[in-house]
mmCIF file of C-alpha atoms in Angstrom:
data_model
loop_
_atom_site.group_PDB
_atom_site.id
_atom_site.type_symbol
_atom_site.label_atom_id
_atom_site.label_comp_id
_atom_site.label_asym_id
_atom_site.label_seq_id
_atom_site.Cartn_x
_atom_site.Cartn_y
_atom_site.Cartn_z
ATOM 1 C CA UNK A 1 -107.894 -179.178 143.345
ATOM 2 C CA UNK A 2 -111.053 -177.662 141.893
ATOM 3 C CA UNK A 3 -114.758 -177.377 142.239
ATOM 4 C CA UNK A 4 -117.564 -177.065 139.767
ATOM 5 C CA UNK A 5 -120.867 -175.284 140.109
ATOM 6 C CA UNK A 6 -123.537 -175.545 137.441
ATOM 7 C CA UNK A 7 -126.314 -173.107 136.741
ATOM 8 C CA UNK A 8 -128.777 -172.756 133.921
ATOM 9 C CA UNK A 9 -126.661 -170.169 132.078
ATOM 10 C CA UNK A 10 -123.088 -170.760 133.114
ATOM 11 C CA UNK A 11 -120.661 -173.237 134.561
ATOM 12 C CA UNK A 12 -117.962 -171.982 136.901
ATOM 13 C CA UNK A 13 -114.711 -173.772 137.515
ATOM 14 C CA UNK A 14 -112.059 -172.682 139.964
ATOM 15 C CA UNK A 15 -108.509 -173.930 139.613
ATOM 16 C CA UNK A 16 -105.833 -173.217 142.217
ATOM 17 C CA UNK A 17 -102.291 -172.592 141.047
ATOM 18 C CA UNK A 18 -99.085 -172.228 143.017
ATOM 19 C CA UNK A 19 -99.076 -169.333 145.464
ATOM 20 C CA UNK A 20 -101.940 -166.889 145.510
ATOM 21 C CA UNK A 21 -103.219 -167.194 141.957
ATOM 22 C CA UNK A 22 -106.647 -168.430 140.950
ATOM 23 C CA UNK A 23 -108.170 -168.931 137.502
ATOM 24 C CA UNK A 24 -111.949 -168.957 137.323
ATOM 25 C CA UNK A 25 -113.603 -170.337 134.203
ATOM 26 C CA UNK A 26 -117.100 -169.237 133.255
ATOM 27 C CA UNK A 27 -119.189 -170.607 130.413
ATOM 28 C CA UNK A 28 -121.160 -167.719 128.933
ATOM 29 C CA UNK A 29 -124.642 -168.160 127.526
ATOM 30 C CA UNK A 30 -124.658 -167.859 123.752
ATOM 31 C CA UNK A 31 -125.395 -164.326 122.593
ATOM 32 C CA UNK A 32 -124.770 -162.604 125.944
ATOM 33 C CA UNK A 33 -121.381 -161.037 125.147
ATOM 34 C CA UNK A 34 -119.999 -159.752 121.851
ATOM 35 C CA UNK A 35 -116.377 -158.614 121.760
ATOM 36 C CA UNK A 36 -115.047 -156.318 119.036
ATOM 37 C CA UNK A 37 -111.422 -156.305 117.914
ATOM 38 C CA UNK A 38 -110.136 -154.399 114.885
ATOM 39 C CA UNK A 39 -113.701 -153.804 113.715
ATOM 40 C CA UNK A 40 -114.638 -157.499 113.808
ATOM 41 C CA UNK A 41 -117.243 -158.943 116.181
ATOM 42 C CA UNK A 42 -116.695 -162.161 118.127
ATOM 43 C CA UNK A 43 -119.296 -163.989 120.197
ATOM 44 C CA UNK A 44 -117.736 -165.063 123.513
ATOM 45 C CA UNK A 45 -118.737 -168.441 124.928
ATOM 46 C CA UNK A 46 -116.141 -168.888 127.701
ATOM 47 C CA UNK A 47 -114.062 -166.611 129.936
ATOM 48 C CA UNK A 48 -111.067 -167.507 132.079
ATOM 49 C CA UNK A 49 -110.435 -164.799 134.679
ATOM 50 C CA UNK A 50 -106.998 -164.718 136.328
ATOM 51 C CA UNK A 51 -106.854 -163.342 139.878
ATOM 52 C CA UNK A 52 -103.568 -162.732 141.713
ATOM 53 C CA UNK A 53 -102.559 -161.565 145.173
ATOM 54 C CA UNK A 54 -98.924 -160.618 145.684
ATOM 55 C CA UNK A 55 -97.239 -160.463 149.103
ATOM 56 C CA UNK A 56 -100.494 -160.773 151.044
ATOM 57 C CA UNK A 57 -101.980 -157.780 149.208
ATOM 58 C CA UNK A 58 -105.688 -157.798 148.289
ATOM 59 C CA UNK A 59 -106.796 -159.802 145.266
ATOM 60 C CA UNK A 60 -106.617 -158.119 141.889
ATOM 61 C CA UNK A 61 -107.488 -159.313 138.422
ATOM 62 C CA UNK A 62 -104.684 -159.600 135.890
ATOM 63 C CA UNK A 63 -106.471 -160.570 132.688
ATOM 64 C CA UNK A 64 -109.440 -162.270 131.109
ATOM 65 C CA UNK A 65 -108.983 -164.799 128.334
ATOM 66 C CA UNK A 66 -112.048 -165.282 126.161
ATOM 67 C CA UNK A 67 -112.887 -168.150 123.854
ATOM 68 C CA UNK A 68 -115.104 -166.808 121.097
ATOM 69 C CA UNK A 69 -116.322 -167.417 117.567
ATOM 70 C CA UNK A 70 -116.146 -164.992 114.681
ATOM 71 C CA UNK A 71 -118.878 -164.442 112.125
ATOM 72 C CA UNK A 72 -117.296 -167.261 110.101
ATOM 73 C CA UNK A 73 -117.847 -169.646 113.039
ATOM 74 C CA UNK A 74 -114.123 -170.232 113.594
ATOM 75 C CA UNK A 75 -112.967 -170.256 117.229
ATOM 76 C CA UNK A 76 -110.536 -167.577 118.401
ATOM 77 C CA UNK A 77 -108.860 -166.643 121.661
ATOM 78 C CA UNK A 78 -108.935 -163.037 122.847
ATOM 79 C CA UNK A 79 -107.056 -161.736 125.891
ATOM 80 C CA UNK A 80 -107.942 -158.526 127.723
ATOM 81 C CA UNK A 81 -105.169 -157.237 130.001
ATOM 82 C CA UNK A 82 -106.748 -155.504 132.973
ATOM 83 C CA UNK A 83 -103.730 -154.039 134.785
ATOM 84 C CA UNK A 84 -102.269 -150.678 133.813
ATOM 85 C CA UNK A 85 -98.690 -150.419 132.514
ATOM 86 C CA UNK A 86 -97.313 -149.920 136.040
ATOM 87 C CA UNK A 87 -99.240 -153.019 137.237
ATOM 88 C CA UNK A 88 -100.553 -151.059 140.223
ATOM 89 C CA UNK A 89 -104.173 -150.554 139.211
ATOM 90 C CA UNK A 90 -106.807 -151.200 136.582
ATOM 91 C CA UNK A 91 -106.245 -150.348 132.928
ATOM 92 C CA UNK A 92 -108.266 -147.327 131.779
ATOM 93 C CA UNK A 93 -110.943 -147.726 129.137
ATOM 94 C CA UNK A 94 -111.942 -151.337 129.828
ATOM 95 C CA UNK A 95 -115.642 -151.734 128.930
ATOM 96 C CA UNK A 96 -118.111 -152.215 131.779
ATOM 97 C CA UNK A 97 -119.200 -155.592 130.342
ATOM 98 C CA UNK A 98 -115.702 -156.980 130.951
ATOM 99 C CA UNK A 99 -115.823 -155.852 134.593
ATOM 100 C CA UNK A 100 -119.209 -157.591 134.952
ATOM 101 C CA UNK A 101 -117.600 -160.859 133.838
ATOM 102 C CA UNK A 102 -114.809 -160.280 136.382
ATOM 103 C CA UNK A 103 -117.343 -159.579 139.155
ATOM 104 C CA UNK A 104 -119.222 -162.789 138.306
ATOM 105 C CA UNK A 105 -115.974 -164.752 138.437
ATOM 106 C CA UNK A 106 -115.054 -163.187 141.796
ATOM 107 C CA UNK A 107 -118.443 -164.154 143.203
ATOM 108 C CA UNK A 108 -117.951 -167.692 141.888
ATOM 109 C CA UNK A 109 -114.536 -167.909 143.557
ATOM 110 C CA UNK A 110 -115.637 -166.669 146.968
ATOM 111 C CA UNK A 111 -115.382 -170.202 148.327
ATOM 112 C CA UNK A 112 -111.586 -170.089 147.875
ATOM 113 C CA UNK A 113 -111.191 -166.827 149.780
ATOM 114 C CA UNK A 114 -111.286 -164.258 147.004
ATOM 115 C CA UNK A 115 -112.728 -160.938 147.996
ATOM 116 C CA UNK A 116 -112.714 -158.487 145.144
ATOM 117 C CA UNK A 117 -114.215 -155.092 144.381
ATOM 118 C CA UNK A 118 -114.715 -153.955 140.799
ATOM 119 C CA UNK A 119 -112.703 -150.781 140.161
ATOM 120 C CA UNK A 120 -114.355 -147.453 139.436
ATOM 121 C CA UNK A 121 -115.177 -147.580 135.703
ATOM 122 C CA UNK A 122 -114.253 -143.927 135.136
ATOM 123 C CA UNK A 123 -111.067 -143.441 133.095
ATOM 124 C CA UNK A 124 -107.869 -142.925 135.013
#
């Protein structure tokens, strides 16, 4: 089951999985998000945000998987884990731009019952 919404800058796709897990795909406008890993820049063009809710707890975000291209034009996949090691809160040091992508995905998934608040960006 899924739904698609199209806008001038992004396409959102929501896919339900078993239980209380939802993946939200967002097509990012070219040039709007650059990710850096090991000193190399990658231009993100798609994000897949994974939301989970365990035992009727509030929704949380587990990770974001980005599809991106390096300076050589080759596609790469980059995953940003968003839960801390104890899996009971957000990982410290995640850039604000990543949380903005998560907030956009949460807004896009509101029609499936996700309510989500971006965590305080200050380090924990």
